Amino acid sequence: MSDRRLAIEAWESLFRAQHEVFDVISADFDDTGLSQAEYDVLLTVTRGEDMSARLRDVTANMLISQPSVSRLVDRMAARGLIAKCPDPDDGRGALVRATEAGATTFHRVASLHGRSIAERMSALDDDELEQLRVLTAKLRNPPEGC
């Protein structure tokens, strides 16, 4: 077991850094026509084959509840950013596909957002970025028994 005080200090530092960085890069979505949650949906969908994904996969990548994702997807479909149709492989499921307008909007915002993230993360060199990626993955997927 690691030193408890050090673990708490490291957690607080990670939490505060995440919060401060999130506040800064959240401004990337001002005046873009997309909320951060909508961006997250389009991120998952545009990475999929044919710019589509199962609704359950979209939900799994989001940090909000399944009912909230369903309502968000319905609002995005009404705005013409995505299309929602039955999943032919799962009678109870749905597929979500980016429309041309949704993909265009996503790519425009992603370019700005990517630059903002890269600028903020430039405080770290490539070795530190890789170390951060490894460490956060380790925190997200702890070994059995933790």
CSV table of N, CA and C in Angstrom, one decimal:
chain,number,residue,atom,x,y,z
A,1,MET,N,0.8,-1.2,0.0
A,1,MET,CA,0.0,0.0,0.0
A,1,MET,C,0.9,1.2,0.0
A,2,SER,N,0.5,2.2,-0.8
A,2,SER,CA,1.3,3.4,-0.9
A,2,SER,C,1.0,4.3,0.3
A,3,ASP,N,1.9,5.3,0.5
A,3,ASP,CA,1.7,6.3,1.5
A,3,ASP,C,0.4,7.0,1.4
A,4,ARG,N,-0.5,6.9,2.4
A,4,ARG,CA,-1.8,7.5,2.3
A,4,ARG,C,-1.8,9.0,2.0
A,5,ARG,N,-1.0,9.7,2.8
A,5,ARG,CA,-0.9,11.1,2.6
A,5,ARG,C,-0.5,11.5,1.2
A,6,LEU,N,0.5,10.9,0.7
A,6,LEU,CA,1.0,11.1,-0.7
A,6,LEU,C,-0.1,10.8,-1.7
A,7,ALA,N,-0.8,9.7,-1.5
A,7,ALA,CA,-1.9,9.3,-2.4
A,7,ALA,C,-3.0,10.4,-2.4
A,8,ILE,N,-3.3,10.9,-1.2
A,8,ILE,CA,-4.3,12.0,-1.2
A,8,ILE,C,-3.9,13.3,-1.9
A,9,GLU,N,-2.6,13.6,-1.6
A,9,GLU,CA,-2.1,14.8,-2.2
A,9,GLU,C,-2.0,14.7,-3.7
A,10,ALA,N,-1.6,13.5,-4.2
A,10,ALA,CA,-1.5,13.3,-5.7
A,10,ALA,C,-2.9,13.3,-6.3
A,11,TRP,N,-3.9,12.7,-5.6
A,11,TRP,CA,-5.3,12.8,-6.1
A,11,TRP,C,-5.8,14.2,-6.2
A,12,GLU,N,-5.6,15.0,-5.1
A,12,GLU,CA,-6.0,16.4,-5.1
A,12,GLU,C,-5.4,17.1,-6.2
A,13,SER,N,-4.1,16.9,-6.5
A,13,SER,CA,-3.4,17.6,-7.6
A,13,SER,C,-4.0,17.2,-8.9
A,14,LEU,N,-4.2,15.9,-9.1
A,14,LEU,CA,-4.8,15.4,-10.4
A,14,LEU,C,-6.2,16.0,-10.5
A,15,PHE,N,-7.0,16.0,-9.5
A,15,PHE,CA,-8.4,16.6,-9.6
A,15,PHE,C,-8.3,18.0,-9.9
A,16,ARG,N,-7.5,18.8,-9.2
A,16,ARG,CA,-7.4,20.3,-9.5
A,16,ARG,C,-6.9,20.5,-10.9
A,17,ALA,N,-5.9,19.8,-11.3
A,17,ALA,CA,-5.4,20.0,-12.7
A,17,ALA,C,-6.5,19.7,-13.7
A,18,GLN,N,-7.2,18.6,-13.5
A,18,GLN,CA,-8.3,18.3,-14.5
A,18,GLN,C,-9.3,19.3,-14.5
A,19,HIS,N,-9.7,19.8,-13.3
A,19,HIS,CA,-10.7,20.8,-13.3
A,19,HIS,C,-10.3,22.1,-13.9
A,20,GLU,N,-9.1,22.6,-13.7
A,20,GLU,CA,-8.6,23.8,-14.3
A,20,GLU,C,-8.4,23.7,-15.8
A,21,VAL,N,-7.9,22.6,-16.2
A,21,VAL,CA,-7.7,22.4,-17.7
A,21,VAL,C,-9.1,22.3,-18.3
A,22,PHE,N,-10.0,21.6,-17.7
A,22,PHE,CA,-11.4,21.5,-18.3
A,22,PHE,C,-12.0,22.8,-18.4
A,23,ASP,N,-11.9,23.7,-17.4
A,23,ASP,CA,-12.5,25.0,-17.4
A,23,ASP,C,-11.9,25.8,-18.6
A,24,VAL,N,-10.6,25.7,-18.9
A,24,VAL,CA,-10.0,26.5,-20.0
A,24,VAL,C,-10.5,26.0,-21.3
A,25,ILE,N,-10.4,24.6,-21.5
A,25,ILE,CA,-10.8,24.1,-22.8
A,25,ILE,C,-12.3,24.1,-23.1
A,26,SER,N,-13.1,24.2,-22.1
A,26,SER,CA,-14.5,24.2,-22.3
A,26,SER,C,-14.9,25.5,-23.1
A,27,ALA,N,-14.1,26.5,-23.0
A,27,ALA,CA,-14.4,27.7,-23.8
A,27,ALA,C,-14.3,27.4,-25.3
A,28,ASP,N,-13.7,26.3,-25.7
A,28,ASP,CA,-13.6,25.9,-27.1
A,28,ASP,C,-15.0,25.8,-27.7
A,29,PHE,N,-16.0,25.5,-26.9
A,29,PHE,CA,-17.3,25.2,-27.5
A,29,PHE,C,-18.2,26.4,-27.5
A,30,ASP,N,-17.7,27.6,-27.0
A,30,ASP,CA,-18.5,28.8,-27.1
A,30,ASP,C,-18.7,29.2,-28.5
A,31,ASP,N,-19.8,29.5,-28.9
A,31,ASP,CA,-20.1,30.0,-30.3
A,31,ASP,C,-19.8,29.0,-31.4
A,32,THR,N,-19.8,27.7,-31.1
A,32,THR,CA,-19.6,26.7,-32.1
A,32,THR,C,-20.8,26.0,-32.6
A,33,GLY,N,-21.9,26.1,-31.9
A,33,GLY,CA,-23.1,25.4,-32.3
A,33,GLY,C,-23.2,24.0,-31.7
A,34,LEU,N,-22.1,23.6,-31.0
A,34,LEU,CA,-22.1,22.3,-30.3
A,34,LEU,C,-21.8,22.4,-28.9
A,35,SER,N,-22.5,21.7,-28.0
A,35,SER,CA,-22.1,21.6,-26.6
A,35,SER,C,-21.0,20.5,-26.5
A,36,GLN,N,-20.3,20.5,-25.4
A,36,GLN,CA,-19.3,19.5,-25.2
A,36,GLN,C,-19.9,18.1,-25.2
A,37,ALA,N,-21.0,17.9,-24.7
A,37,ALA,CA,-21.7,16.6,-24.8
A,37,ALA,C,-22.0,16.2,-26.2
A,38,GLU,N,-22.5,17.1,-27.0
A,38,GLU,CA,-22.7,16.8,-28.4
A,38,GLU,C,-21.5,16.5,-29.2
A,39,TYR,N,-20.4,17.2,-28.8
A,39,TYR,CA,-19.1,16.9,-29.4
A,39,TYR,C,-18.7,15.5,-29.1
A,40,ASP,N,-18.9,15.1,-27.8
A,40,ASP,CA,-18.5,13.7,-27.4
A,40,ASP,C,-19.3,12.7,-28.2
A,41,VAL,N,-20.5,12.9,-28.4
A,41,VAL,CA,-21.3,12.0,-29.2
A,41,VAL,C,-20.7,11.9,-30.6
A,42,LEU,N,-20.5,13.1,-31.3
A,42,LEU,CA,-20.0,13.1,-32.6
A,42,LEU,C,-18.6,12.5,-32.7
A,43,LEU,N,-17.8,12.7,-31.6
A,43,LEU,CA,-16.4,12.1,-31.6
A,43,LEU,C,-16.5,10.5,-31.7
A,44,THR,N,-17.4,9.9,-30.9
A,44,THR,CA,-17.6,8.5,-31.0
A,44,THR,C,-18.1,8.1,-32.3
A,45,VAL,N,-19.1,8.8,-32.8
A,45,VAL,CA,-19.8,8.4,-34.0
A,45,VAL,C,-18.9,8.5,-35.2
A,46,THR,N,-18.2,9.6,-35.4
A,46,THR,CA,-17.3,9.9,-36.5
A,46,THR,C,-16.1,8.9,-36.6
A,47,ARG,N,-15.7,8.4,-35.4
A,47,ARG,CA,-14.6,7.4,-35.4
A,47,ARG,C,-15.0,6.0,-35.9
A,48,GLY,N,-16.3,5.8,-35.9
A,48,GLY,CA,-16.9,4.5,-36.3
A,48,GLY,C,-16.9,4.2,-37.8
A,49,GLU,N,-17.0,3.0,-38.2
A,49,GLU,CA,-17.1,2.6,-39.6
A,49,GLU,C,-18.4,3.3,-40.1
A,50,ASP,N,-18.3,3.9,-41.3
A,50,ASP,CA,-19.4,4.7,-41.9
A,50,ASP,C,-19.9,5.8,-41.1
A,51,MET,N,-19.0,6.3,-40.2
A,51,MET,CA,-19.4,7.4,-39.3
A,51,MET,C,-20.6,7.1,-38.5
A,52,SER,N,-20.6,5.8,-38.0
A,52,SER,CA,-21.8,5.4,-37.2
A,52,SER,C,-21.3,4.6,-36.0
A,53,ALA,N,-22.2,4.4,-35.0
A,53,ALA,CA,-21.9,3.6,-33.8
A,53,ALA,C,-23.2,3.2,-33.2
A,54,ARG,N,-23.1,2.1,-32.5
A,54,ARG,CA,-24.3,1.7,-31.7
A,54,ARG,C,-24.6,2.6,-30.6
A,55,LEU,N,-25.8,2.9,-30.3
A,55,LEU,CA,-26.2,3.8,-29.3
A,55,LEU,C,-25.6,3.4,-27.9
A,56,ARG,N,-25.5,2.1,-27.7
A,56,ARG,CA,-24.9,1.6,-26.4
A,56,ARG,C,-23.4,1.9,-26.3
A,57,ASP,N,-22.7,1.9,-27.5
A,57,ASP,CA,-21.3,2.3,-27.5
A,57,ASP,C,-21.2,3.8,-27.2
A,58,VAL,N,-22.0,4.6,-27.8
A,58,VAL,CA,-22.0,6.0,-27.5
A,58,VAL,C,-22.2,6.3,-26.0
A,59,THR,N,-23.2,5.6,-25.5
A,59,THR,CA,-23.5,5.7,-24.0
A,59,THR,C,-22.3,5.3,-23.2
A,60,ALA,N,-21.7,4.2,-23.6
A,60,ALA,CA,-20.5,3.7,-22.8
A,60,ALA,C,-19.4,4.7,-22.7
A,61,ASN,N,-19.3,5.6,-23.8
A,61,ASN,CA,-18.2,6.6,-23.8
A,61,ASN,C,-18.5,7.9,-23.2
A,62,MET,N,-19.8,8.0,-22.7
A,62,MET,CA,-20.2,9.3,-22.2
A,62,MET,C,-20.1,9.2,-20.6
A,63,LEU,N,-20.1,10.4,-20.0
A,63,LEU,CA,-20.0,10.5,-18.6
A,63,LEU,C,-21.4,10.9,-18.0
A,64,ILE,N,-22.4,10.6,-18.8
A,64,ILE,CA,-23.8,10.9,-18.3
A,64,ILE,C,-24.6,9.6,-18.4
A,65,SER,N,-25.8,9.6,-17.8
A,65,SER,CA,-26.6,8.4,-17.7
A,65,SER,C,-27.2,8.1,-19.0
A,66,GLN,N,-27.6,6.8,-19.2
A,66,GLN,CA,-28.2,6.3,-20.4
A,66,GLN,C,-29.4,7.1,-20.8
A,67,PRO,N,-30.4,7.4,-19.9
A,67,PRO,CA,-31.5,8.2,-20.3
A,67,PRO,C,-31.1,9.6,-20.8
A,68,SER,N,-30.1,10.2,-20.2
A,68,SER,CA,-29.6,11.5,-20.7
A,68,SER,C,-29.0,11.5,-22.0
A,69,VAL,N,-28.2,10.4,-22.3
A,69,VAL,CA,-27.6,10.2,-23.7
A,69,VAL,C,-28.7,10.0,-24.7
A,70,SER,N,-29.8,9.3,-24.4
A,70,SER,CA,-30.9,9.1,-25.3
A,70,SER,C,-31.6,10.4,-25.6
A,71,ARG,N,-31.8,11.2,-24.6
A,71,ARG,CA,-32.4,12.5,-24.9
A,71,ARG,C,-31.5,13.4,-25.7
A,72,LEU,N,-30.2,13.4,-25.4
A,72,LEU,CA,-29.2,14.2,-26.1
A,72,LEU,C,-29.2,13.7,-27.6
A,73,VAL,N,-29.2,12.4,-27.8
A,73,VAL,CA,-29.1,11.9,-29.2
A,73,VAL,C,-30.4,12.3,-30.0
A,74,ASP,N,-31.6,12.2,-29.3
A,74,ASP,CA,-32.8,12.7,-29.9
A,74,ASP,C,-32.8,14.1,-30.3
A,75,ARG,N,-32.2,15.0,-29.4
A,75,ARG,CA,-32.2,16.4,-29.7
A,75,ARG,C,-31.2,16.7,-30.9
A,76,MET,N,-30.1,15.9,-30.9
A,76,MET,CA,-29.1,16.1,-32.0
A,76,MET,C,-29.7,15.6,-33.3
A,77,ALA,N,-30.5,14.6,-33.3
A,77,ALA,CA,-31.2,14.1,-34.5
A,77,ALA,C,-32.2,15.1,-35.0
A,78,ALA,N,-32.9,15.8,-34.1
A,78,ALA,CA,-33.8,16.8,-34.5
A,78,ALA,C,-33.1,18.0,-35.1
A,79,ARG,N,-31.9,18.3,-34.7
A,79,ARG,CA,-31.1,19.4,-35.2
A,79,ARG,C,-30.4,19.0,-36.5
A,80,GLY,N,-30.5,17.7,-36.9
A,80,GLY,CA,-29.9,17.3,-38.2
A,80,GLY,C,-28.4,17.0,-38.1
A,81,LEU,N,-27.9,16.8,-36.9
A,81,LEU,CA,-26.4,16.5,-36.7
A,81,LEU,C,-26.2,15.0,-36.8
A,82,ILE,N,-27.2,14.2,-36.5
A,82,ILE,CA,-27.0,12.7,-36.5
A,82,ILE,C,-28.4,12.2,-37.0
A,83,ALA,N,-28.3,10.9,-37.4
A,83,ALA,CA,-29.5,10.2,-37.8
A,83,ALA,C,-29.5,9.0,-36.9
A,84,LYS,N,-30.7,8.6,-36.4
A,84,LYS,CA,-30.8,7.4,-35.5
A,84,LYS,C,-31.7,6.4,-36.2
A,85,CYS,N,-31.3,5.2,-36.3
A,85,CYS,CA,-32.1,4.1,-36.9
A,85,CYS,C,-32.0,2.8,-36.1
A,86,PRO,N,-32.9,1.9,-36.4
A,86,PRO,CA,-32.8,0.6,-35.7
A,86,PRO,C,-31.5,-0.1,-36.0
A,87,ASP,N,-31.0,-0.8,-35.1
A,87,ASP,CA,-29.8,-1.7,-35.3
A,87,ASP,C,-30.2,-3.0,-35.8
A,88,PRO,N,-29.8,-3.3,-37.1
A,88,PRO,CA,-30.3,-4.6,-37.7
A,88,PRO,C,-29.8,-5.8,-36.9
A,89,ASP,N,-28.7,-5.7,-36.1
A,89,ASP,CA,-28.2,-6.8,-35.4
A,89,ASP,C,-28.7,-6.9,-34.0
A,90,ASP,N,-29.5,-5.9,-33.5
A,90,ASP,CA,-30.0,-5.9,-32.2
A,90,ASP,C,-31.4,-5.2,-32.2
A,91,GLY,N,-32.4,-6.0,-32.2
A,91,GLY,CA,-33.8,-5.5,-32.3
A,91,GLY,C,-34.2,-4.4,-31.3
A,92,ARG,N,-33.5,-4.4,-30.2
A,92,ARG,CA,-33.8,-3.4,-29.2
A,92,ARG,C,-32.9,-2.2,-29.2
A,93,GLY,N,-31.8,-2.3,-30.0
A,93,GLY,CA,-30.8,-1.3,-30.1
A,93,GLY,C,-31.0,-0.3,-31.2
A,94,ALA,N,-30.2,0.7,-31.3
A,94,ALA,CA,-30.2,1.7,-32.3
A,94,ALA,C,-28.8,2.0,-32.8
A,95,LEU,N,-28.7,2.4,-34.0
A,95,LEU,CA,-27.5,2.9,-34.6
A,95,LEU,C,-27.6,4.4,-34.7
A,96,VAL,N,-26.5,5.1,-34.5
A,96,VAL,CA,-26.4,6.5,-34.6
A,96,VAL,C,-25.3,6.8,-35.7
A,97,ARG,N,-25.7,7.7,-36.7
A,97,ARG,CA,-24.8,8.0,-37.8
A,97,ARG,C,-24.7,9.5,-37.9
A,98,ALA,N,-23.5,10.0,-38.1
A,98,ALA,CA,-23.3,11.4,-38.3
A,98,ALA,C,-23.8,11.8,-39.7
A,99,THR,N,-24.6,12.9,-39.7
A,99,THR,CA,-25.0,13.4,-41.0
A,99,THR,C,-23.8,14.2,-41.6
A,100,GLU,N,-24.0,14.7,-42.8
A,100,GLU,CA,-22.9,15.5,-43.4
A,100,GLU,C,-22.8,16.8,-42.6
A,101,ALA,N,-23.9,17.4,-42.2
A,101,ALA,CA,-23.8,18.6,-41.4
A,101,ALA,C,-23.2,18.3,-40.0
A,102,GLY,N,-23.5,17.2,-39.4
A,102,GLY,CA,-22.9,16.9,-38.1
A,102,GLY,C,-21.4,16.6,-38.2
A,103,ALA,N,-21.0,15.9,-39.3
A,103,ALA,CA,-19.5,15.6,-39.5
A,103,ALA,C,-18.8,16.9,-39.8
A,104,THR,N,-19.4,17.8,-40.6
A,104,THR,CA,-18.7,19.0,-40.9
A,104,THR,C,-18.5,19.9,-39.7
A,105,THR,N,-19.6,20.0,-38.9
A,105,THR,CA,-19.5,20.8,-37.7
A,105,THR,C,-18.5,20.2,-36.7
A,106,PHE,N,-18.5,18.8,-36.6
A,106,PHE,CA,-17.6,18.2,-35.7
A,106,PHE,C,-16.2,18.5,-36.1
A,107,HIS,N,-15.8,18.3,-37.3
A,107,HIS,CA,-14.5,18.5,-37.8
A,107,HIS,C,-14.0,19.9,-37.6
A,108,ARG,N,-14.9,20.9,-37.8
A,108,ARG,CA,-14.5,22.3,-37.6
A,108,ARG,C,-14.2,22.5,-36.1
A,109,VAL,N,-15.1,22.0,-35.2
A,109,VAL,CA,-14.8,22.2,-33.8
A,109,VAL,C,-13.6,21.4,-33.3
A,110,ALA,N,-13.5,20.2,-33.8
A,110,ALA,CA,-12.4,19.3,-33.4
A,110,ALA,C,-11.0,20.0,-33.7
A,111,SER,N,-10.9,20.7,-34.8
A,111,SER,CA,-9.7,21.3,-35.2
A,111,SER,C,-9.3,22.4,-34.2
A,112,LEU,N,-10.3,23.2,-33.8
A,112,LEU,CA,-10.1,24.2,-32.8
A,112,LEU,C,-9.8,23.6,-31.4
A,113,HIS,N,-10.6,22.6,-31.1
A,113,HIS,CA,-10.4,21.9,-29.8
A,113,HIS,C,-9.1,21.2,-29.7
A,114,GLY,N,-8.7,20.6,-30.7
A,114,GLY,CA,-7.4,19.9,-30.7
A,114,GLY,C,-6.2,20.8,-30.6
A,115,ARG,N,-6.3,22.0,-31.2
A,115,ARG,CA,-5.2,23.0,-31.0
A,115,ARG,C,-5.2,23.5,-29.6
A,116,SER,N,-6.3,23.7,-29.0
A,116,SER,CA,-6.4,24.2,-27.6
A,116,SER,C,-5.8,23.2,-26.7
A,117,ILE,N,-6.2,21.9,-26.9
A,117,ILE,CA,-5.6,20.8,-26.0
A,117,ILE,C,-4.1,20.8,-26.1
A,118,ALA,N,-3.6,20.8,-27.4
A,118,ALA,CA,-2.2,20.7,-27.6
A,118,ALA,C,-1.5,21.8,-27.0
A,119,GLU,N,-2.0,23.0,-27.1
A,119,GLU,CA,-1.4,24.2,-26.5
A,119,GLU,C,-1.3,24.0,-25.0
A,120,ARG,N,-2.4,23.6,-24.4
A,120,ARG,CA,-2.5,23.5,-22.9
A,120,ARG,C,-1.5,22.4,-22.4
A,121,MET,N,-1.5,21.3,-23.2
A,121,MET,CA,-0.6,20.2,-22.8
A,121,MET,C,0.9,20.4,-23.2
A,122,SER,N,1.2,21.5,-23.9
A,122,SER,CA,2.6,21.7,-24.3
A,122,SER,C,3.5,22.0,-23.1
A,123,ALA,N,2.9,22.2,-21.9
A,123,ALA,CA,3.7,22.4,-20.7
A,123,ALA,C,4.5,21.1,-20.4
A,124,LEU,N,4.0,20.0,-21.0
A,124,LEU,CA,4.7,18.7,-20.8
A,124,LEU,C,5.5,18.3,-22.1
A,125,ASP,N,6.6,17.7,-21.9
A,125,ASP,CA,7.3,17.2,-23.1
A,125,ASP,C,6.7,15.8,-23.5
A,126,ASP,N,7.2,15.2,-24.6
A,126,ASP,CA,6.6,14.0,-25.1
A,126,ASP,C,6.7,12.8,-24.1
A,127,ASP,N,7.9,12.7,-23.4
A,127,ASP,CA,8.0,11.7,-22.5
A,127,ASP,C,7.1,11.8,-21.3
A,128,GLU,N,6.9,13.1,-20.8
A,128,GLU,CA,5.9,13.3,-19.8
A,128,GLU,C,4.5,13.0,-20.2
A,129,LEU,N,4.1,13.4,-21.4
A,129,LEU,CA,2.8,13.1,-22.0
A,129,LEU,C,2.6,11.6,-22.0
A,130,GLU,N,3.5,10.8,-22.4
A,130,GLU,CA,3.4,9.4,-22.5
A,130,GLU,C,3.3,8.8,-21.1
A,131,GLN,N,4.1,9.4,-20.2
A,131,GLN,CA,4.0,8.9,-18.8
A,131,GLN,C,2.6,9.2,-18.2
A,132,LEU,N,2.1,10.4,-18.5
A,132,LEU,CA,0.7,10.8,-18.0
A,132,LEU,C,-0.3,9.9,-18.6
A,133,ARG,N,-0.2,9.6,-19.9
A,133,ARG,CA,-1.2,8.6,-20.5
A,133,ARG,C,-1.1,7.3,-19.9
A,134,VAL,N,0.1,6.8,-19.6
A,134,VAL,CA,0.2,5.5,-18.9
A,134,VAL,C,-0.3,5.5,-17.5
A,135,LEU,N,0.0,6.5,-16.8
A,135,LEU,CA,-0.5,6.6,-15.4
A,135,LEU,C,-2.0,6.7,-15.3
A,136,THR,N,-2.6,7.6,-16.1
A,136,THR,CA,-4.0,7.7,-16.1
A,136,THR,C,-4.8,6.5,-16.5
A,137,ALA,N,-4.2,5.8,-17.5
A,137,ALA,CA,-4.8,4.5,-17.9
A,137,ALA,C,-4.7,3.5,-16.8
A,138,LYS,N,-3.6,3.5,-16.0
A,138,LYS,CA,-3.5,2.6,-14.9
A,138,LYS,C,-4.5,2.9,-13.8
A,139,LEU,N,-4.8,4.2,-13.6
A,139,LEU,CA,-5.8,4.6,-12.6
A,139,LEU,C,-7.2,4.2,-13.1
A,140,ARG,N,-7.4,4.2,-14.4
A,140,ARG,CA,-8.8,3.9,-14.9
A,140,ARG,C,-9.0,2.4,-14.9
A,141,ASN,N,-7.9,1.6,-15.0
A,141,ASN,CA,-8.0,0.2,-15.1
A,141,ASN,C,-7.1,-0.5,-14.0
A,142,PRO,N,-7.4,-0.3,-12.8
A,142,PRO,CA,-6.5,-0.9,-11.7
A,142,PRO,C,-6.5,-2.4,-11.8
A,143,PRO,N,-5.4,-3.0,-11.3
A,143,PRO,CA,-5.3,-4.5,-11.3
A,143,PRO,C,-6.3,-5.0,-10.3
A,144,GLU,N,-6.7,-6.3,-10.5
A,144,GLU,CA,-7.6,-6.9,-9.6
A,144,GLU,C,-7.1,-6.8,-8.2
A,145,GLY,N,-8.1,-6.7,-7.3
A,145,GLY,CA,-7.7,-6.6,-5.8
A,145,GLY,C,-7.5,-5.2,-5.3
A,146,CYS,N,-7.7,-4.2,-6.2
A,146,CYS,CA,-7.5,-2.8,-5.7
A,146,CYS,C,-8.8,-2.2,-5.4
